[in-house]
Amino acid sequence: MDLKALKKQESKRKISKGYMWAFFCALFWGIWYLPGTVVWVLNPFDKMNSAIAETSGDGIALVVTAVLITAFNALTVMLALMVWNGVLGKYKELGRTLREFHTCSKWFFLASICGGPMAILGSFIAMGFIGGSFAAVAGLLYPVIGSILAYYWYGERISKRAAIGIAVIVLGGVSIYGGGLLNELSSGNVPWIGYLGGLMAAIGWGTEGAIAGKGLDISEPDAGLTLRFLGENIIWWIIIVPILALVGFPMYSFAVQAFEPLTLLILIFAGITFGFCYVTWYKSFPLIGVGRGQGIGNLYGFCAVIFIFLFFGDVPDWTIILGGLLCIAGSFIMFTEDTSALETLRGD
Amino acid sequence: MSGKRPIKFKILELFLDGKEYWNYEIVQKIQEEYGMRSDFQRDSINFDIIELASGGMLRDVEQKVDDNGIYKKGFLLHKYKITDFGIQRGSDACLRYV
């Protein structure tokens, strides 16, 4: 076979593999909202929520319960990633990456602060207060935050096309938030903390991406992502959960009760889907470019809405569906800008 | 194994002399130094090189067909050179101890 035909074959293989990884990312990310929503009605989280609500009020009860759920989510993601690294034989690389604290792993720990207590906690809060579809679609606003940060931090220019994409995503955001809000304002019962959770998801994921990128470009993503979740576990289990326990919330007594077959199964399901959505996301980037990887990954919003409909029979408001469509359209406008990456992959 | 740097650090370090290298030359060096003998580990090192190239730190400057099975018979071999961005990231990461 000649050089030209081989180049074509190689790029074809790369592109189809890249799209496959990105599509798996969207599937895993979308499926994650199923266990994330279900876990709220399972014990001990259900009991914990009502027990704390009696003494501290509904709002605080939901946030404190969300903290424990997020902490368990971090734990099971870590487990899933440790198995993954074991299968790939990457424990040594994990150790080598961890030791490069100054140049590399400190970025993962910083990223975990934005990812954990902001994005993932926010998502669980949004799922608990409002619902899975809203949580998933609200998270779609993250590229706007990411590009604004890149503009101020790295001095990255925002092109006209990217600006149009951002505008479309923001319109989507107005639809996602505005639709429900109008109904609730008229009924006088607005779940503000849920909306705040949705915003936390978007801001958290946008910042996490910008920070983690600094470490990930010079490390193996499998190792880097595991360290990012190691950081998140430290934040929850060594800092926040003990502090909440000291303040007087019954964190440990409910945490111990989570070791119940059905609850554990759902938590492990959440860990596997969330862990692998991160892994597959990063696998797609070198093959089809960060832009396409993120654009297709963002189809997760749609996958989540479909899965939630199939499994729970929940049909989201049309404003959420319209907003989700606008966000996905906007992310394609933003991300598919740089066609040179795909052309170089194609060869000539 | 103590004291070894992460694999991507090592790859950048090898390219920091500014010369062009074929992917199999780099892969073989890393395989020897890190004791990574299996085909799977070989491909994983090669994927690290592809990731560094897609991150803009290496540039793919030449390709040829692997007729003799130096790396994988019948597949493409790639020759890479470090970019300015690669030199900057590589120096940050690797030259601290020099």
Coordinates of C-alpha atoms in Angstrom, one line a residue:
Chain A
M1 CA 0.0 0.0 0.0
D2 CA 1.3 3.5 -0.8
L3 CA 1.9 6.3 1.6
K4 CA -1.1 8.3 0.5
A5 CA -3.6 5.4 0.9
L6 CA -2.1 4.5 4.3
K7 CA -2.4 8.1 5.5
K8 CA -6.0 8.1 4.5
Q9 CA -6.6 4.8 6.2
E10 CA -4.9 6.0 9.4
S11 CA -6.8 9.2 9.6
K12 CA -10.1 7.4 9.0
R13 CA -9.3 5.0 11.8
K14 CA -8.4 7.9 14.1
I15 CA -11.5 9.9 13.4
S16 CA -13.9 7.0 13.8
K17 CA -12.3 6.0 17.0
G18 CA -12.4 9.6 18.3
Y19 CA -16.1 10.0 17.5
M20 CA -16.8 6.7 19.2
W21 CA -15.0 7.8 22.4
A22 CA -16.8 11.2 22.4
F23 CA -20.2 9.5 21.8
F24 CA -19.5 7.1 24.7
C25 CA -18.7 10.1 26.9
A26 CA -22.1 11.6 26.0
L27 CA -23.8 8.3 26.8
F28 CA -22.1 7.8 30.2
W29 CA -22.5 11.4 31.2
G30 CA -26.2 11.3 30.3
I31 CA -26.8 8.0 32.1
W32 CA -25.1 9.4 35.3
Y33 CA -28.2 11.5 35.9
L34 CA -30.3 8.3 36.4
P35 CA -28.4 7.1 39.6
G36 CA -27.9 10.7 40.5
T37 CA -31.7 11.3 40.7
V38 CA -32.6 7.8 42.1
V39 CA -30.1 8.0 45.0
W40 CA -32.1 10.9 46.6
V41 CA -35.1 8.6 47.4
L42 CA -32.9 5.7 48.7
N43 CA -32.0 5.2 52.3
P44 CA -30.0 6.5 54.1
F45 CA -30.2 9.7 52.1
D46 CA -34.0 9.9 52.2
K47 CA -34.0 9.4 56.0
M48 CA -31.1 11.8 56.4
N49 CA -32.8 14.5 54.5
S50 CA -36.0 14.3 56.6
A51 CA -34.1 13.9 59.9
I52 CA -32.1 17.1 59.3
A53 CA -35.1 18.9 57.9
E54 CA -36.8 18.6 61.2
T55 CA -34.1 20.4 63.1
S56 CA -32.5 22.7 60.5
G57 CA -35.1 23.3 57.8
D58 CA -35.6 21.9 54.3
G59 CA -32.9 24.0 52.5
I60 CA -30.0 23.0 54.7
A61 CA -31.1 19.4 54.9
L62 CA -31.0 19.1 51.1
V63 CA -27.5 20.7 50.8
V64 CA -26.0 18.6 53.7
T65 CA -27.5 15.5 52.1
A66 CA -26.1 16.5 48.7
V67 CA -22.7 16.8 50.4
L68 CA -22.8 13.2 51.6
I69 CA -24.1 12.0 48.2
T70 CA -21.3 13.9 46.3
A71 CA -18.7 12.5 48.7
F72 CA -19.9 8.9 48.0
N73 CA -20.0 9.7 44.3
A74 CA -16.3 10.8 44.5
L75 CA -15.5 7.6 46.4
T76 CA -17.0 5.3 43.8
V77 CA -15.6 7.3 40.8
M78 CA -12.2 6.8 42.5
L79 CA -12.8 3.1 42.8
A80 CA -13.8 2.8 39.2
L81 CA -10.7 4.7 38.1
M82 CA -8.4 2.6 40.3
V83 CA -9.7 -0.5 38.6
W84 CA -9.3 1.1 35.2
N85 CA -5.7 2.1 36.0
G86 CA -5.0 -1.4 37.3
V87 CA -6.3 -3.0 34.1
L88 CA -4.1 -0.6 32.0
G89 CA -1.1 -1.2 34.3
K90 CA -0.7 2.4 35.1
Y91 CA -0.2 2.4 38.9
K92 CA 3.5 3.3 38.4
E93 CA 2.7 6.2 36.1
L94 CA 0.1 7.3 38.7
G95 CA 2.8 7.5 41.3
R96 CA 5.2 9.3 39.0
T97 CA 2.6 11.9 38.1
L98 CA 1.6 12.4 41.8
R99 CA 5.2 13.2 42.8
E100 CA 5.4 16.0 40.2
F101 CA 3.3 18.2 42.5
H102 CA 4.8 21.6 41.5
T103 CA 4.6 21.3 37.7
C104 CA 1.7 18.9 37.4
S105 CA -0.5 17.4 40.1
K106 CA -1.2 20.7 41.9
W107 CA -3.4 21.6 39.0
F108 CA -5.4 18.5 39.5
F109 CA -6.0 19.3 43.1
L110 CA -7.0 22.8 42.2
A111 CA -9.3 21.5 39.5
S112 CA -10.9 19.1 42.0
I113 CA -11.9 22.1 44.2
C114 CA -13.9 23.6 41.3
G115 CA -15.1 20.2 40.1
G116 CA -16.2 18.7 43.4
P117 CA -17.7 21.2 45.8
M118 CA -18.9 23.4 42.9
A119 CA -19.9 21.4 39.8
I120 CA -20.8 18.0 41.1
L121 CA -22.4 19.2 44.4
G122 CA -24.3 21.8 42.4
S123 CA -25.5 19.1 40.0
F124 CA -26.7 16.9 42.9
I125 CA -28.4 20.0 44.5
A126 CA -30.2 20.8 41.2
M127 CA -31.2 17.1 40.8
G128 CA -32.6 17.1 44.4
F129 CA -34.4 20.4 44.2
I130 CA -35.7 20.6 40.7
G131 CA -34.9 17.4 38.7
G132 CA -32.5 15.5 36.6
S133 CA -33.4 17.1 33.3
F134 CA -33.0 20.6 34.6
A135 CA -29.6 19.7 36.2
A136 CA -28.3 18.1 33.0
V137 CA -29.4 20.9 30.8
A138 CA -28.2 23.7 33.1
G139 CA -24.7 22.2 33.1
L140 CA -24.6 22.8 29.3
L141 CA -23.8 26.4 30.0
Y142 CA -20.3 25.5 31.1
P143 CA -18.5 26.3 27.8
V144 CA -19.5 30.0 28.2
I145 CA -17.7 30.2 31.6
G146 CA -14.7 28.2 30.2
S147 CA -14.2 30.6 27.3
I148 CA -14.6 33.7 29.3
L149 CA -12.0 32.4 31.8
A150 CA -9.6 31.5 28.9
Y151 CA -10.1 35.1 27.6
Y152 CA -9.1 36.7 30.9
W153 CA -6.5 34.1 32.1
Y154 CA -4.7 33.0 29.0
G155 CA -5.6 36.1 26.9
E156 CA -7.3 33.8 24.4
R157 CA -9.1 35.8 21.7
I158 CA -12.9 35.1 21.4
S159 CA -13.6 35.0 17.7
K160 CA -16.8 36.3 16.1
R161 CA -18.0 32.7 15.6
A162 CA -17.3 31.7 19.2
A163 CA -19.2 34.8 20.3
I164 CA -22.2 33.8 18.3
G165 CA -22.0 30.3 19.8
I166 CA -21.8 31.9 23.3
A167 CA -24.8 34.1 22.5
V168 CA -26.9 31.0 21.4
I169 CA -25.9 29.1 24.5
V170 CA -26.9 32.1 26.7
L171 CA -30.3 32.2 25.0
G172 CA -30.6 28.6 25.8
G173 CA -29.8 29.3 29.4
V174 CA -32.5 32.0 29.5
S175 CA -35.0 29.5 28.2
I176 CA -33.9 26.8 30.7
Y177 CA -34.0 29.0 33.7
G178 CA -36.7 31.5 32.6
G179 CA -39.4 29.0 31.7
G180 CA -39.6 27.3 35.1
L181 CA -39.0 30.6 36.9
L182 CA -42.0 32.3 35.3
N183 CA -44.4 29.5 36.4
E184 CA -42.9 29.4 39.9
L185 CA -42.9 33.2 40.4
S186 CA -46.7 33.2 39.7
S187 CA -47.2 30.4 42.2
G188 CA -44.9 32.1 44.7
N189 CA -42.7 29.0 45.3
V190 CA -39.3 29.4 43.7
P191 CA -36.6 26.6 44.4
W192 CA -33.8 29.2 44.4
I193 CA -31.2 26.7 45.8
G194 CA -31.9 24.4 42.9
Y195 CA -31.3 27.1 40.4
L196 CA -28.1 28.1 42.2
G197 CA -27.0 24.4 42.0
G198 CA -27.5 24.5 38.2
L199 CA -25.3 27.7 38.0
M200 CA -22.7 26.0 40.3
A201 CA -22.5 23.1 37.8
A202 CA -21.9 25.4 34.9
I203 CA -19.4 27.6 36.6
G204 CA -17.6 24.7 38.3
W205 CA -17.1 22.6 35.1
G206 CA -16.1 25.7 33.2
T207 CA -13.3 26.5 35.7
E208 CA -12.3 22.9 36.3
G209 CA -11.7 22.5 32.6
A210 CA -9.5 25.6 32.3
I211 CA -7.4 24.6 35.4
A212 CA -7.1 20.9 34.8
G213 CA -5.9 21.5 31.2
K214 CA -2.7 23.0 32.6
G215 CA -1.7 19.6 34.1
L216 CA -3.4 17.3 31.7
D217 CA -1.5 18.4 28.6
I218 CA 1.8 17.0 30.1
S219 CA 0.4 13.9 31.9
E220 CA -1.4 10.8 30.9
P221 CA -5.1 11.5 31.3
D222 CA -5.9 8.2 33.0
A223 CA -3.4 9.1 35.8
G224 CA -4.3 12.8 35.8
L225 CA -8.1 12.2 36.2
T226 CA -7.5 9.7 39.0
L227 CA -5.5 12.4 40.9
R228 CA -8.2 14.9 40.3
F229 CA -10.7 12.5 42.0
L230 CA -8.1 11.8 44.7
G231 CA -8.2 15.5 45.4
E232 CA -11.9 15.5 45.5
N233 CA -12.0 12.6 48.0
I234 CA -9.6 14.5 50.3
I235 CA -11.8 17.6 50.1
W236 CA -15.0 15.7 51.1
W237 CA -13.8 12.9 53.4
I238 CA -11.0 14.8 55.2
I239 CA -12.2 18.3 55.2
I240 CA -15.9 19.0 54.6
V241 CA -17.6 15.8 56.0
P242 CA -15.7 16.0 59.3
I243 CA -16.4 19.8 59.6
L244 CA -20.1 19.2 59.1
A245 CA -20.0 16.4 61.7
L246 CA -18.2 18.7 64.1
V247 CA -20.9 21.3 63.6
G248 CA -23.4 18.7 64.7
F249 CA -24.9 17.0 61.5
P250 CA -25.1 13.2 61.8
M251 CA -22.8 12.6 58.8
Y252 CA -21.0 9.5 60.0
S253 CA -24.1 7.6 61.3
F254 CA -25.8 8.0 57.9
A255 CA -22.6 7.4 56.0
V256 CA -22.3 4.0 57.6
Q257 CA -25.8 3.1 56.6
A258 CA -25.0 3.7 52.9
F259 CA -23.4 0.2 52.9
E260 CA -26.7 -1.4 52.0
P261 CA -26.9 -3.5 48.8
L262 CA -29.3 -1.4 46.7
T263 CA -27.8 2.0 47.7
L264 CA -24.3 0.7 47.1
L265 CA -25.3 -0.6 43.7
I266 CA -26.7 2.7 42.7
L267 CA -23.7 4.6 44.0
I268 CA -21.3 2.3 42.1
F269 CA -23.4 2.7 39.0
A270 CA -22.9 6.5 39.4
G271 CA -19.2 6.1 40.0
I272 CA -18.7 3.9 36.9
T273 CA -20.7 6.2 34.5
F274 CA -19.2 9.4 35.9
G275 CA -15.6 8.0 35.9
F276 CA -15.8 6.7 32.4
C277 CA -17.4 9.8 31.0
Y278 CA -14.3 11.7 32.1
V279 CA -11.9 9.1 30.7
T280 CA -13.7 8.8 27.3
W281 CA -13.9 12.6 27.0
Y282 CA -10.1 12.9 27.2
K283 CA -9.5 10.0 24.9
S284 CA -11.5 11.7 22.2
F285 CA -9.5 14.9 22.2
P286 CA -6.2 13.8 20.5
L287 CA -8.2 11.9 17.9
I288 CA -10.7 14.5 16.7
G289 CA -9.6 17.7 18.4
V290 CA -10.8 19.3 21.7
G291 CA -13.6 21.2 19.8
R292 CA -15.3 18.2 18.3
G293 CA -14.8 16.2 21.4
Q294 CA -16.5 18.7 23.6
G295 CA -19.2 19.4 21.0
I296 CA -20.2 15.8 20.8
G297 CA -19.7 15.2 24.5
N298 CA -22.3 18.0 25.1
L299 CA -24.9 15.7 23.5
Y300 CA -25.0 14.3 27.1
G301 CA -27.7 16.9 27.9
F302 CA -29.9 15.3 25.3
C303 CA -29.0 11.7 26.3
A304 CA -29.9 12.6 29.9
V305 CA -33.3 14.0 29.0
I306 CA -34.1 10.9 26.9
F307 CA -32.9 8.4 29.5
I308 CA -34.9 10.2 32.2
F309 CA -37.9 10.1 30.0
L310 CA -37.4 6.3 29.3
F311 CA -36.8 5.3 32.9
F312 CA -38.9 7.7 34.9
G313 CA -41.4 8.8 32.4
D314 CA -40.7 12.4 33.2
V315 CA -41.3 14.8 30.3
P316 CA -39.4 18.0 30.9
D317 CA -41.0 21.4 30.2
W318 CA -40.7 22.5 26.6
T319 CA -38.6 25.5 27.8
I320 CA -35.9 23.0 29.1
I321 CA -36.0 21.1 25.8
L322 CA -35.7 24.3 23.7
G323 CA -32.9 25.5 26.0
G324 CA -31.0 22.3 25.7
L325 CA -31.3 22.3 21.9
L326 CA -30.0 25.9 21.8
C327 CA -27.1 25.0 24.1
I328 CA -26.1 22.0 22.0
A329 CA -26.4 24.1 18.7
G330 CA -24.3 26.8 20.3
S331 CA -21.6 24.5 21.5
F332 CA -21.3 23.1 17.9
I333 CA -21.1 26.6 16.5
M334 CA -18.4 27.4 19.1
F335 CA -16.3 24.3 19.0
T336 CA -16.3 23.3 15.4
E337 CA -14.7 26.5 14.5
D338 CA -11.1 25.3 13.9
T339 CA -11.4 23.0 11.0
S340 CA -7.6 22.8 10.5
A341 CA -7.2 20.1 13.2
L342 CA -9.4 17.7 11.3
E343 CA -7.8 18.6 8.0
T344 CA -4.3 17.8 9.3
L345 CA -5.7 14.6 10.6
R346 CA -7.1 13.8 7.2
G347 CA -3.7 14.4 5.5
D348 CA -3.6 15.1 1.8
Chain B
M1 CA 11.9 2.9 39.6
S2 CA 12.1 5.8 42.1
G3 CA 13.0 9.2 40.6
K4 CA 11.6 8.5 37.2
R5 CA 9.5 11.2 35.6
P6 CA 6.1 10.8 34.1
I7 CA 6.3 9.4 30.6
K8 CA 5.2 12.6 28.8
F9 CA 7.8 14.6 30.7
K10 CA 10.4 12.1 29.5
I11 CA 9.2 12.3 25.9
L12 CA 9.4 16.1 25.9
E13 CA 12.8 15.9 27.5
L14 CA 14.0 13.6 24.7
F15 CA 12.7 16.2 22.1
L16 CA 14.2 19.2 23.9
D17 CA 17.5 18.9 22.0
G18 CA 15.5 20.3 19.0
K19 CA 16.2 17.3 16.8
E20 CA 13.6 15.4 14.8
Y21 CA 12.9 11.8 15.9
W22 CA 10.8 9.0 14.6
N23 CA 8.0 7.7 16.9
Y24 CA 9.6 4.2 17.1
E25 CA 12.9 5.7 18.3
I26 CA 11.2 7.5 21.2
V27 CA 8.9 4.5 21.9
Q28 CA 11.9 2.1 22.1
K29 CA 13.9 4.4 24.4
I30 CA 11.0 4.7 26.8
Q31 CA 10.2 1.0 26.7
E32 CA 13.7 0.2 27.7
E33 CA 14.1 2.8 30.4
Y34 CA 10.7 2.2 32.0
G35 CA 10.7 -1.6 31.5
M36 CA 7.5 -1.5 29.5
R37 CA 7.8 -4.6 27.2
S38 CA 4.3 -5.5 26.1
D39 CA 2.7 -4.5 22.8
F40 CA -0.1 -2.8 24.7
Q41 CA 2.4 -0.6 26.7
R42 CA 4.2 0.2 23.4
D43 CA 1.0 1.4 21.9
S44 CA 0.2 3.4 25.0
I45 CA 3.5 5.2 24.8
N46 CA 2.8 5.9 21.1
F47 CA -0.6 7.4 22.1
D48 CA 1.2 9.7 24.5
I49 CA 3.2 11.0 21.6
I50 CA 0.0 11.5 19.6
E51 CA -1.5 13.4 22.5
L52 CA 1.5 15.7 22.8
A53 CA 1.2 16.4 19.1
S54 CA -2.5 17.2 19.3
G55 CA -1.7 19.4 22.3
G56 CA 0.5 21.5 20.0
M57 CA 3.8 20.5 21.7
L58 CA 5.1 18.3 18.9
R59 CA 4.7 18.7 15.2
D60 CA 4.3 15.8 12.8
V61 CA 7.0 16.6 10.1
E62 CA 7.3 13.4 8.0
Q63 CA 5.6 10.1 7.5
K64 CA 6.8 6.8 5.9
V65 CA 5.5 3.3 5.5
D66 CA 6.9 0.7 7.9
D67 CA 7.9 -1.8 5.2
N68 CA 10.4 -3.7 7.4
G69 CA 8.3 -4.0 10.6
I70 CA 10.5 -1.7 12.7
Y71 CA 7.4 -0.7 14.6
K72 CA 4.3 -2.2 13.1
K73 CA 4.6 -3.7 9.6
G74 CA 2.4 -2.0 7.0
F75 CA 1.5 0.9 9.3
L76 CA 2.7 4.5 9.1
L77 CA 5.7 5.8 11.0
H78 CA 5.7 9.5 12.0
K79 CA 8.6 11.8 12.6
Y80 CA 8.2 14.6 15.1
K81 CA 9.9 17.9 16.1
I82 CA 9.2 19.9 19.2
T83 CA 7.3 23.2 18.8
D84 CA 8.0 26.5 20.6
F85 CA 5.1 25.8 22.9
G86 CA 6.5 22.3 23.5
I87 CA 9.9 23.8 24.4
Q88 CA 8.2 26.2 26.9
R89 CA 6.1 23.5 28.6
G90 CA 8.9 21.0 28.4
S91 CA 11.4 23.4 30.0
D92 CA 8.9 24.2 32.8
A93 CA 8.4 20.5 33.5
C94 CA 11.7 18.9 32.9
L95 CA 14.6 21.3 33.4
R96 CA 14.1 22.0 37.1
Y97 CA 16.6 19.4 38.1
V98 CA 19.2 20.2 35.4

